[in-house]
XYZ file of C-alpha atoms in Angstrom:
736
model
C -67.966 143.593 152.613
C -65.544 143.953 149.712
C -64.383 147.530 149.188
C -65.920 149.197 146.118
C -62.451 150.278 144.994
C -61.465 146.620 144.573
C -64.513 145.997 142.396
C -63.781 149.116 140.343
C -60.195 147.985 139.817
C -61.496 144.651 138.532
C -64.263 146.160 136.351
C -66.924 144.278 138.330
C -70.239 145.859 139.224
C -71.781 145.443 142.658
C -74.548 143.387 141.048
C -71.988 141.057 139.444
C -70.195 140.682 142.745
C -73.440 139.795 144.526
C -74.118 137.167 141.844
C -70.652 135.674 142.394
C -71.367 135.444 146.120
C -74.618 133.608 145.444
C -72.964 131.228 142.956
C -70.115 130.154 145.231
C -72.015 130.495 148.525
C -69.618 132.945 150.175
C -67.573 136.062 149.541
C -64.698 135.372 147.153
C -61.122 136.067 148.192
C -58.968 138.458 146.170
C -57.552 135.732 143.917
C -61.044 134.459 143.147
C -62.172 138.023 142.409
C -59.307 138.193 139.929
C -60.444 134.942 138.301
C -64.030 136.148 137.893
C -62.877 139.597 136.797
C -60.915 138.109 133.896
C -63.424 135.476 132.862
C -66.415 137.796 133.207
C -64.724 140.591 131.305
C -66.294 141.679 128.037
C -63.237 140.357 126.229
C -63.723 136.794 127.508
C -67.450 136.471 128.216
C -69.070 138.415 125.337
C -71.675 139.442 127.892
C -72.956 142.400 125.846
C -72.776 140.803 122.399
C -73.788 137.162 122.797
C -77.524 137.792 122.467
C -76.924 139.246 118.998
C -74.177 136.857 117.890
C -76.567 133.937 118.332
C -78.459 135.187 115.282
C -75.533 134.736 112.876
C -75.774 131.802 110.435
C -73.244 129.282 111.761
C -74.320 126.004 110.194
C -73.465 124.427 106.885
C -72.804 121.000 105.449
C -69.044 121.614 105.447
C -68.860 123.068 108.980
C -66.881 120.801 111.294
C -66.608 123.337 114.123
C -68.460 126.603 114.493
C -68.242 129.270 117.194
C -67.293 128.182 120.697
C -63.835 126.703 120.172
C -60.447 128.303 119.634
C -61.088 128.507 115.877
C -63.606 127.498 113.230
C -63.156 124.469 110.979
C -64.424 123.822 107.444
C -64.149 120.505 105.588
C -62.631 121.088 102.144
C -62.658 117.423 101.074
C -59.838 115.011 100.439
C -59.498 114.323 104.158
C -58.431 117.925 104.807
C -59.927 120.761 106.823
C -59.101 124.425 107.079
C -58.922 126.087 110.485
C -59.195 129.872 110.685
C -60.027 132.797 112.928
C -59.465 136.532 113.340
C -58.702 138.288 116.650
C -58.086 141.845 117.812
C -55.183 143.249 119.815
C -56.253 146.882 119.767
C -55.679 148.206 123.261
C -52.246 146.584 123.719
C -51.121 147.953 120.353
C -51.938 151.518 121.401
C -50.044 151.204 124.674
C -47.048 149.287 123.303
C -47.323 149.046 119.494
C -44.514 146.576 118.833
C -45.313 144.039 121.546
C -49.059 144.581 121.256
C -49.044 143.659 117.580
C -46.434 140.909 117.953
C -48.355 139.129 120.696
C -51.537 139.525 118.662
C -49.831 137.426 115.995
C -48.617 134.912 118.577
C -52.071 134.572 120.091
C -53.906 133.922 116.839
C -51.276 131.372 115.800
C -51.903 129.441 119.018
C -55.656 129.494 118.374
C -54.949 127.649 115.126
C -52.349 125.069 116.054
C -54.120 124.195 119.315
C -56.786 122.657 117.034
C -54.191 120.403 115.390
C -53.620 122.565 112.305
C -50.355 123.860 110.938
C -50.613 127.645 110.381
C -49.978 128.443 106.720
C -50.874 132.133 106.410
C -51.367 135.378 108.335
C -53.271 138.471 107.210
C -53.861 141.695 109.111
C -56.421 144.478 109.057
C -54.993 147.726 110.449
C -56.426 151.172 111.248
C -54.314 154.193 112.174
C -54.726 157.912 112.648
C -53.595 160.350 109.907
C -49.901 160.022 109.082
C -49.341 163.761 109.405
C -49.080 163.122 113.161
C -45.677 161.899 114.453
C -47.421 159.775 117.080
C -49.568 158.024 114.488
C -46.488 157.311 112.386
C -44.744 155.911 115.454
C -47.692 153.635 116.264
C -47.866 152.405 112.671
C -44.126 151.731 112.581
C -44.303 149.812 115.841
C -47.315 147.739 114.807
C -45.914 146.802 111.397
C -42.542 145.966 112.955
C -44.212 143.821 115.610
C -46.221 141.862 113.052
C -43.225 141.328 110.786
C -40.878 140.422 113.637
C -43.142 137.716 115.031
C -44.490 136.335 111.758
C -41.143 136.343 109.971
C -39.349 134.735 112.906
C -41.839 131.921 113.391
C -41.925 131.111 109.680
C -45.567 131.786 108.807
C -46.049 134.067 105.782
C -48.025 137.303 106.045
C -49.735 137.302 102.666
C -52.263 140.129 102.670
C -54.642 142.368 104.538
C -55.740 145.981 104.504
C -54.736 149.348 105.983
C -57.041 152.336 106.503
C -56.421 155.773 107.972
C -58.837 158.056 109.798
C -58.877 160.684 112.523
C -61.072 158.514 114.758
C -58.248 155.946 115.057
C -55.629 158.440 116.249
C -56.167 157.535 119.908
C -57.396 154.001 119.286
C -55.653 152.122 116.459
C -57.037 148.742 115.429
C -54.877 145.663 114.959
C -56.877 142.657 113.757
C -54.907 139.522 112.854
C -56.222 136.556 110.865
C -54.622 133.129 110.661
C -55.370 130.193 108.378
C -54.274 126.637 109.103
C -54.518 123.275 107.363
C -55.131 119.951 109.130
C -56.074 116.332 108.569
C -59.754 115.858 109.330
C -59.040 112.861 111.567
C -56.481 114.763 113.665
C -58.491 117.647 115.098
C -58.072 118.471 118.790
C -60.325 120.338 121.183
C -60.055 122.170 124.500
C -61.372 119.392 126.741
C -60.445 117.911 130.093
C -61.918 114.439 129.910
C -61.046 111.377 131.971
C -61.090 111.520 135.759
C -57.533 111.149 137.032
C -55.915 112.299 133.796
C -52.861 114.497 134.185
C -52.846 118.231 133.571
C -49.588 119.494 132.093
C -48.281 123.016 131.728
C -46.133 123.294 128.584
C -44.147 126.089 126.950
C -42.549 129.217 128.362
C -42.269 130.078 132.023
C -44.792 132.406 133.670
C -43.877 136.007 134.414
C -45.690 139.122 135.523
C -46.372 140.478 132.033
C -49.919 140.766 130.771
C -51.676 140.594 134.136
C -55.227 141.880 133.690
C -54.819 142.130 129.927
C -58.362 140.857 129.327
C -59.774 143.281 131.861
C -57.844 146.178 130.303
C -59.319 145.291 126.910
C -62.796 145.629 128.436
C -62.568 149.261 129.514
C -62.210 152.697 127.978
C -58.879 154.510 127.952
C -58.245 157.833 129.604
C -55.378 160.250 129.050
C -52.840 158.151 130.931
C -51.724 154.904 129.350
C -48.141 154.503 130.569
C -49.245 152.755 133.761
C -50.987 150.107 131.648
C -47.768 148.934 129.971
C -47.411 145.986 132.409
C -50.759 144.733 131.033
C -49.123 144.151 127.626
C -47.549 140.754 127.084
C -44.027 140.214 125.755
C -43.669 137.648 122.998
C -40.866 135.329 121.887
C -41.523 134.011 118.362
C -38.598 131.596 118.477
C -40.067 129.957 121.576
C -43.465 129.813 119.850
C -41.914 128.079 116.839
C -40.676 125.337 119.181
C -44.102 125.222 120.813
C -45.819 124.789 117.439
C -43.634 121.830 116.519
C -43.874 120.176 119.937
C -47.669 120.518 120.093
C -48.172 119.236 116.560
C -45.920 116.268 117.349
C -47.829 115.191 120.477
C -51.054 115.571 118.517
C -49.731 113.553 115.604
C -48.665 110.762 117.964
C -52.076 110.796 119.646
C -50.681 111.001 123.180
C -52.927 113.795 124.489
C -56.618 114.084 125.315
C -57.116 117.851 125.049
C -55.207 121.077 124.654
C -55.827 124.810 124.981
C -53.605 127.849 124.812
C -53.302 130.241 127.728
C -54.577 133.322 125.927
C -56.713 136.054 127.445
C -56.867 135.441 131.232
C -53.859 133.133 130.997
C -53.806 129.977 133.112
C -57.202 130.916 134.535
C -58.875 130.640 131.145
C -57.650 127.160 130.245
C -58.025 125.825 133.807
C -61.692 126.845 133.855
C -62.798 126.388 130.243
C -61.376 122.916 129.592
C -63.275 121.191 132.433
C -66.384 123.318 131.815
C -66.597 121.901 128.275
C -66.172 118.343 129.563
C -68.406 118.320 132.644
C -65.457 117.674 134.941
C -63.415 119.493 137.544
C -59.735 120.380 137.686
C -57.226 120.832 140.463
C -53.785 122.356 140.078
C -50.862 123.268 142.337
C -49.355 126.665 141.506
C -46.084 125.756 143.218
C -45.438 123.437 140.263
C -46.007 126.116 137.601
C -42.675 127.095 135.959
C -41.972 130.721 136.889
C -39.348 133.135 135.659
C -39.778 135.694 138.436
C -39.324 135.449 142.184
C -42.086 135.790 144.731
C -45.090 135.581 142.424
C -48.448 135.433 144.178
C -51.232 133.012 143.213
C -53.135 136.003 141.841
C -50.206 136.857 139.544
C -49.580 133.273 138.424
C -53.218 132.656 137.537
C -53.801 135.951 135.721
C -50.480 136.399 133.949
C -50.838 136.447 130.171
C -47.242 135.508 129.495
C -46.981 134.173 125.971
C -46.139 130.834 124.368
C -47.895 128.626 126.950
C -50.445 125.806 126.646
C -52.354 123.503 128.985
C -52.534 119.824 128.031
C -54.569 116.933 129.405
C -53.052 113.480 128.963
C -53.551 109.989 130.349
C -51.091 109.179 133.173
C -49.387 106.505 131.071
C -48.654 109.070 128.331
C -47.152 111.791 130.541
C -43.579 110.547 130.139
C -43.919 110.556 126.339
C -45.343 114.088 126.362
C -42.416 115.246 128.525
C -39.932 113.535 126.254
C -41.302 115.279 123.171
C -41.325 118.725 124.773
C -37.841 118.168 126.189
C -36.621 117.437 122.659
C -37.899 120.886 121.691
C -36.261 122.424 124.784
C -39.581 123.311 126.417
C -41.038 122.816 129.875
C -43.714 120.129 130.267
C -44.663 119.937 133.916
C -47.490 118.023 135.528
C -49.305 120.590 137.670
C -52.596 118.860 138.436
C -55.272 116.399 137.430
C -58.837 116.075 136.216
C -61.242 115.437 139.110
C -64.846 114.437 139.628
C -67.410 117.160 140.136
C -67.294 120.627 138.627
C -64.838 122.501 140.824
C -61.799 124.523 139.858
C -59.446 123.964 142.798
C -56.143 125.787 143.017
C -53.517 125.253 145.707
C -50.531 127.405 146.626
C -48.052 126.637 149.396
C -50.353 123.872 150.609
C -53.392 126.146 150.925
C -56.496 126.209 148.738
C -56.606 129.687 147.184
C -59.391 129.095 144.631
C -62.333 126.728 144.973
C -65.208 127.652 142.676
C -67.562 125.867 140.268
C -66.180 125.994 136.722
C -69.696 126.570 135.410
C -69.944 129.744 137.509
C -66.717 131.063 136.033
C -67.341 130.062 132.412
C -71.078 129.787 131.806
C -72.958 131.897 134.347
C -71.667 135.380 133.672
C -74.740 137.589 133.263
C -75.675 138.306 129.668
C -76.737 141.898 129.133
C -79.293 143.334 126.763
C -77.807 146.797 126.776
C -79.991 149.812 125.965
C -80.141 150.409 122.218
C -80.713 153.913 120.908
C -83.369 154.517 118.303
C -81.507 154.723 114.991
C -81.129 158.263 113.713
C -82.854 158.960 110.403
C -80.555 158.054 107.548
C -79.241 160.828 105.352
C -80.527 161.130 101.792
C -78.876 158.689 99.416
C -77.702 161.498 97.177
C -75.292 163.583 99.229
C -75.785 167.285 99.618
C -74.630 168.863 96.374
C -70.900 169.286 95.877
C -69.390 171.217 93.029
C -67.894 169.038 90.354
C -64.154 169.816 90.344
C -62.902 171.599 87.281
C -59.678 169.600 87.225
C -60.601 165.929 87.565
C -57.041 164.896 86.699
C -55.820 166.756 89.803
C -58.421 164.938 91.910
C -57.263 161.641 90.400
C -53.686 162.377 91.447
C -54.859 163.338 94.924
C -56.805 160.100 95.313
C -53.831 158.021 94.197
C -51.803 159.727 96.929
C -54.412 159.188 99.654
C -52.845 156.741 102.178
C -56.008 154.626 102.286
C -55.813 154.072 98.499
C -52.057 154.332 97.965
C -49.750 151.336 97.683
C -49.206 149.429 100.944
C -45.855 148.097 99.780
C -44.155 150.028 102.606
C -46.074 147.705 104.930
C -45.923 144.334 103.208
C -42.326 144.578 102.027
C -41.433 144.135 105.718
C -43.231 140.783 105.796
C -41.936 137.436 104.599
C -44.750 136.341 102.321
C -43.001 133.438 100.585
C -41.879 131.255 103.513
C -43.411 127.719 103.290
C -43.537 128.273 99.476
C -47.332 128.059 99.297
C -47.927 131.657 98.205
C -49.332 131.920 94.671
C -50.093 135.675 94.571
C -47.970 138.322 96.239
C -49.614 140.880 98.578
C -51.471 143.577 96.669
C -53.777 141.278 94.705
C -57.518 141.234 95.383
C -57.102 138.186 97.625
C -54.244 136.107 98.968
C -53.901 132.707 97.273
C -52.082 129.695 98.731
C -51.602 126.357 97.030
C -52.534 123.160 98.844
C -49.431 121.096 98.290
C -49.921 117.697 96.738
C -53.151 118.777 95.013
C -54.251 121.003 92.138
C -56.303 123.130 94.530
C -55.662 126.406 96.312
C -57.118 128.505 99.112
C -57.891 132.211 98.854
C -58.452 134.703 101.679
C -59.623 138.311 101.827
C -60.130 140.727 104.740
C -62.507 143.626 104.189
C -64.309 146.351 106.083
C -65.054 150.000 105.303
C -65.644 151.809 108.604
C -66.964 155.026 107.038
C -69.689 153.032 105.318
C -70.517 151.424 108.677
C -70.536 154.801 110.422
C -73.025 156.209 107.929
C -75.208 153.074 107.816
C -74.003 150.157 109.993
C -76.221 147.512 108.424
C -75.318 148.352 104.833
C -71.658 148.896 105.722
C -71.408 145.462 107.331
C -73.192 143.764 104.434
C -70.806 145.448 101.999
C -67.839 144.140 103.994
C -69.040 140.564 103.446
C -69.874 141.223 99.798
C -66.542 142.870 99.020
C -64.553 140.086 100.655
C -66.462 137.563 98.518
C -66.006 139.790 95.451
C -62.257 139.843 96.028
C -62.288 136.058 96.107
C -64.288 135.959 92.867
C -61.658 138.166 91.226
C -58.995 135.488 91.755
C -61.367 132.647 90.876
C -62.261 131.379 94.372
C -65.653 130.368 95.731
C -66.277 131.374 99.380
C -66.675 128.546 101.914
C -66.628 130.262 105.313
C -66.309 133.548 107.155
C -64.889 134.829 110.429
C -65.417 138.316 111.803
C -63.678 140.829 114.031
C -66.230 143.372 115.255
C -64.560 146.542 116.544
C -66.875 148.984 118.290
C -66.974 151.580 121.048
C -68.353 151.078 124.554
C -71.400 148.784 124.750
C -72.604 150.973 127.610
C -73.434 153.644 125.020
C -76.883 153.032 123.490
C -75.726 154.506 120.193
C -72.871 152.001 119.957
C -75.206 149.093 120.664
C -77.523 150.339 117.922
C -74.566 150.262 115.526
C -73.581 146.776 116.683
C -77.080 145.345 116.355
C -77.480 146.793 112.861
C -74.075 145.483 111.780
C -74.964 141.967 112.916
C -78.158 142.210 110.864
C -76.146 143.244 107.810
C -73.611 140.438 108.218
C -76.400 137.911 108.699
C -78.239 138.958 105.536
C -75.076 138.936 103.450
C -73.865 135.555 104.714
C -77.261 134.026 103.996
C -77.192 135.533 100.503
C -73.769 134.002 99.807
C -74.592 130.785 101.691
C -71.481 130.959 103.833
C -71.379 130.064 107.534
C -69.806 132.195 110.251
C -67.405 129.846 112.048
C -66.342 132.225 114.813
C -64.562 135.481 115.392
C -64.030 138.178 117.952
C -65.871 141.154 119.420
C -63.735 144.090 120.502
C -65.774 146.588 122.502
C -64.587 149.606 124.493
C -62.587 151.081 121.637
C -62.998 154.494 123.230
C -60.400 156.982 124.363
C -61.215 160.078 126.372
C -64.909 159.438 125.767
C -64.704 159.258 121.957
C -65.602 156.020 120.160
C -64.052 154.757 116.951
C -66.233 154.377 113.891
C -67.931 150.967 113.943
C -65.456 148.697 112.169
C -66.696 145.216 111.294
C -63.859 143.369 109.551
C -64.801 140.215 107.651
C -62.363 137.475 106.757
C -63.666 135.146 104.050
C -61.895 131.970 102.915
C -62.479 130.509 99.468
C -61.509 127.452 97.483
C -60.039 127.246 93.981
C -60.326 123.803 92.409
C -57.619 124.398 89.783
C -54.737 126.609 90.853
C -53.835 126.948 87.189
C -56.999 129.038 86.714
C -56.059 131.736 89.248
C -56.826 135.207 87.880
C -54.714 138.268 88.675
C -55.516 142.016 88.533
C -52.836 143.304 86.145
C -53.536 144.109 82.498
C -52.014 141.402 80.289
C -52.201 141.896 76.544
C -52.106 144.874 74.202
C -55.465 145.088 72.465
C -57.401 143.109 75.091
C -60.931 144.346 75.768
C -61.695 146.061 79.088
C -65.146 145.042 80.317
C -67.137 146.335 83.272
C -69.340 143.753 84.987
C -72.100 145.539 86.922
C -73.957 148.807 86.610
C -72.758 152.399 86.730
C -74.804 154.291 89.318
C -74.073 157.696 90.907
C -72.801 156.747 94.393
C -70.685 159.425 96.074
C -71.852 159.038 99.696
C -69.129 157.839 102.049
C -66.601 157.743 99.218
C -62.897 158.377 99.470
C -63.399 160.958 96.708
C -65.856 162.922 98.844
C -63.434 162.817 101.768
C -60.273 163.691 99.836
C -61.650 166.215 97.349
C -64.312 167.884 99.508
C -63.331 167.120 103.106
C -66.680 165.449 103.795
C -67.713 162.159 105.385
C -71.461 162.151 104.837
C -74.324 160.851 102.762
C -75.126 157.162 102.667
C -72.772 154.382 101.638
C -73.459 152.807 98.258
C -76.625 150.750 98.017
C -76.134 147.020 97.649
C -78.457 144.433 96.155
C -77.123 141.130 97.460
C -78.809 139.011 94.796
C -77.382 141.254 92.085
C -73.971 141.183 93.770
C -73.938 137.409 93.778
C -74.933 137.297 90.105
C -71.970 139.526 89.208
C -69.622 137.341 91.233
C -70.972 134.127 89.711
C -70.446 135.581 86.250
C -66.844 136.386 87.107
C -66.305 132.935 88.623
C -67.766 131.065 85.672
C -65.663 133.112 83.273
C -62.547 132.443 85.359
C -63.224 128.714 85.570
C -63.755 128.637 81.793
C -60.370 130.294 81.269
C -61.882 133.379 79.617
C -60.383 136.095 81.821
C -56.972 137.638 81.382
C -57.432 139.767 84.515
C -60.039 140.787 87.077
C -60.122 143.501 89.731
C -62.939 144.724 91.938
C -63.989 148.372 92.160
C -63.824 149.791 95.685
C -62.278 152.951 97.183
C -61.607 155.470 94.417
C -63.998 153.825 91.976
C -63.359 153.009 88.327
C -60.446 155.373 87.740
C -58.421 153.999 90.652
C -59.255 150.384 89.737
C -58.039 150.948 86.166
C -54.859 152.557 87.459
C -54.168 149.655 89.818
C -54.566 147.222 86.918
C -52.036 149.252 84.942
C -49.594 149.333 87.871
C -49.719 145.537 88.126
C -49.281 145.026 84.363
C -46.021 143.773 82.863
C -44.342 146.753 81.248
C -46.868 149.160 82.847
C -49.478 148.711 80.131
C -52.048 151.482 80.029
C -55.619 151.655 78.808
C -58.026 153.789 76.806
C -61.511 153.895 78.341
C -64.627 155.483 76.838
C -67.465 156.168 79.277
C -70.923 157.331 78.290
C -72.481 160.372 79.923
C -75.748 160.524 81.825
C -73.996 160.558 85.195
C -71.816 163.430 86.366
C -68.171 162.826 85.526
C -66.825 162.687 89.092
C -69.374 159.978 89.992
C -68.458 157.985 86.880
C -64.749 158.183 87.630
C -64.608 158.032 91.431
C -68.016 156.857 92.668
C -68.038 153.662 94.693
C -71.158 151.888 93.425
C -71.066 148.254 94.511
C -71.236 144.971 92.599
C -68.722 145.944 89.917
C -65.679 144.092 88.606
C -63.270 145.267 85.918
C -62.206 142.330 83.735
C -60.138 141.998 80.589
C -60.437 139.402 77.843
C -58.943 138.698 74.466
C -61.220 140.196 71.767
C -62.123 136.745 70.432
C -63.552 135.763 73.845
C -65.570 138.948 74.347
C -68.836 137.624 72.817
C -68.765 134.541 75.056
C -68.237 136.699 78.153
C -71.057 139.078 77.252
C -73.337 136.123 76.570
C -72.477 134.588 79.937
C -73.298 137.850 81.706
C -76.583 138.226 79.809
C -77.705 134.751 80.867
C -77.292 135.786 84.509
C -78.955 139.153 83.987
C -75.703 140.990 84.698
C -74.921 144.282 83.010
C -71.690 143.975 81.060
C -70.185 146.376 78.575
C -66.906 146.880 76.821
C -65.610 150.228 78.044
C -62.161 150.275 76.516
C -58.977 148.653 75.294
C -55.583 147.896 76.802
C -52.720 149.655 75.100
C -49.992 152.243 75.331
C -48.528 153.511 78.568
C -51.108 156.070 79.624
C -54.297 155.901 81.666
C -56.720 157.686 79.395
C -60.380 157.952 80.373
C -62.885 159.809 78.240
C -66.345 160.807 79.456
C -68.966 161.736 76.858
C -66.240 162.811 74.435
C -64.190 164.881 76.911
C -60.959 163.474 78.348
C -60.735 164.464 82.038
C -58.009 161.884 82.848
C -54.958 161.295 80.666
C -51.868 160.467 82.688
C -48.715 158.418 82.030
C -48.862 155.141 83.929
C -45.400 155.731 85.383
C -46.318 159.173 86.704
C -49.498 157.840 88.309
C -47.629 154.916 89.797
C -44.978 157.193 91.289
C -47.687 159.120 93.146
C -49.409 155.926 94.302
C -46.289 154.049 95.379
C -44.552 156.978 97.052
C -47.385 158.369 99.159
C -46.897 156.379 102.367
C -43.072 156.201 102.290
C -42.973 160.001 101.920
C -44.418 160.463 105.410
C -41.690 158.356 106.992
C -38.879 159.762 104.856
C -39.927 163.271 105.865
C -39.815 162.220 109.503
C -36.333 160.730 109.152
C -34.944 163.839 107.469
């Protein structure tokens, strides 16, 4: 009988172990326990989330590949497809911020180019604890440095993303990385091991002891000690990955391989089991042939190592020499380590002995799926938050919001990234969405990552729906129509009924929003067990939406453009203070309900913006989110040539702080030349969208009047100094 301590070390329950015994007809040896431990981990098997994920809308006429492969694929016409996905690297980034974030970038890049696509853009969604803490600053520095080091070195631009700060991320930061690739539709590759007798080749870097049990570590809570987990974090080499990208794309372009998969979570085990499982075949490999960079590695270590920059390739025997020749040209190993066999067995030899002999279906497909207990949802708070006094000095609150790290400029982050390499970038980071031209065409792609965890904490379903809606709204602001979505769902332990209630509700919200926008979910990632010392993070669903712009010349930007242009608000003013950054910053409260969202109304606002953009009416567009109208107007002024200001006149009827800083949804601030204003208002009226001129661009001050009073009147340069200097000030103070 296997000792319980061994099962505990491998995060396997006694029931799971008994199932393994029944599936393979005997007790597994230690190496086989390691294989099942990795592949049956939450990180790899989705055993607690799959029953809910099946309800997401994944089909669409343009979907080439939905969930189940390394990345999703959407047909964009002209013989081209886009390949995209988002992944988490949360636990590794807490233990070893630099390498954790760097290898997160490396991993998502491999998910894209293993499908035959060249990666053209990276974006990241980051969550850290308050910057007042030296440890939180250190984690943020390490993560940002890791992302920039890997992305910059490999030559893929980091073009956008988001950064939030909150106490609940102090012991569990989130690092979610998105990658977008472009491929020819007739040159897509899949993770398959077809053709009995075909060769199995190991390509890329040599195997070391780094990253062993990384997938298992990502499927458990953290305690107070994390230092001993450092060996579970992989070490990346972006220069080696650059060679791997080019070599893999070359063998794909020449058509000399049958299938390919990266060795990601669970390393060699993952690709050795999953490729034959998808093809109805078996696989046998000899670990003595695996290139190793350390002496005396055991079969357990070789199979479970998550060393980076490695792939498994299946090729016909007559093509092996050509594959080797190509990889040799790129100074990379390409070693034949096995072959595809009849049956459905994963057979692994070491020193002439069989050390693993199990059905691939047992490893990949027969992990138990759990319907975890779900707590009854707590009654939602009233939509109108408990009364708060309206601040006497709204200008002071405005300054405070501009200096809040969640709202403040993220230039300290993105200035460390190369966002122009490959020369596809149309808009620099800081715009509503990243925009990349498709070379050789008039078209462009746009991408936005969004997710407000406080909204999701207060109402998971609404918060998740808003994440989808805001990502689509950001695309509308640059003139892009959404075509597909990927998600990274960051939650606490699925063994907590309250967490599963949050997860279930969030899936419902994402589903409703995606159906409303008619966009398919092509894949993504679930990151459970984001708990440290028993405390869970706020539920954090992050949505990555990709859009298409037919005429790159019609791209709209957020900055004010012309003196005298009309400032128009698309959407309705409603008093929404629950879950707002204003409530948190000015009153120290995180309560109430997030803003209500009407998805049909949201889509009407976005369609109005899109039609106006496509007609060339708009001089600028910017969505309203954290900080509300006042912050959105300020951001438009900051992005304006010459720091153009504005004069806004708001009617009363709603308390002034809600008008200025409330976060009501479905609103976009646009500007137009006065001559085009009637056409814009007519367009909005036809769609039943509220639209009103609320001011004029001019001068160099941000002046906002409410019912005749002027609570905000600040020089643009003064406001921008607060906004741009907030985050750097924390690190400058540390250095001094």
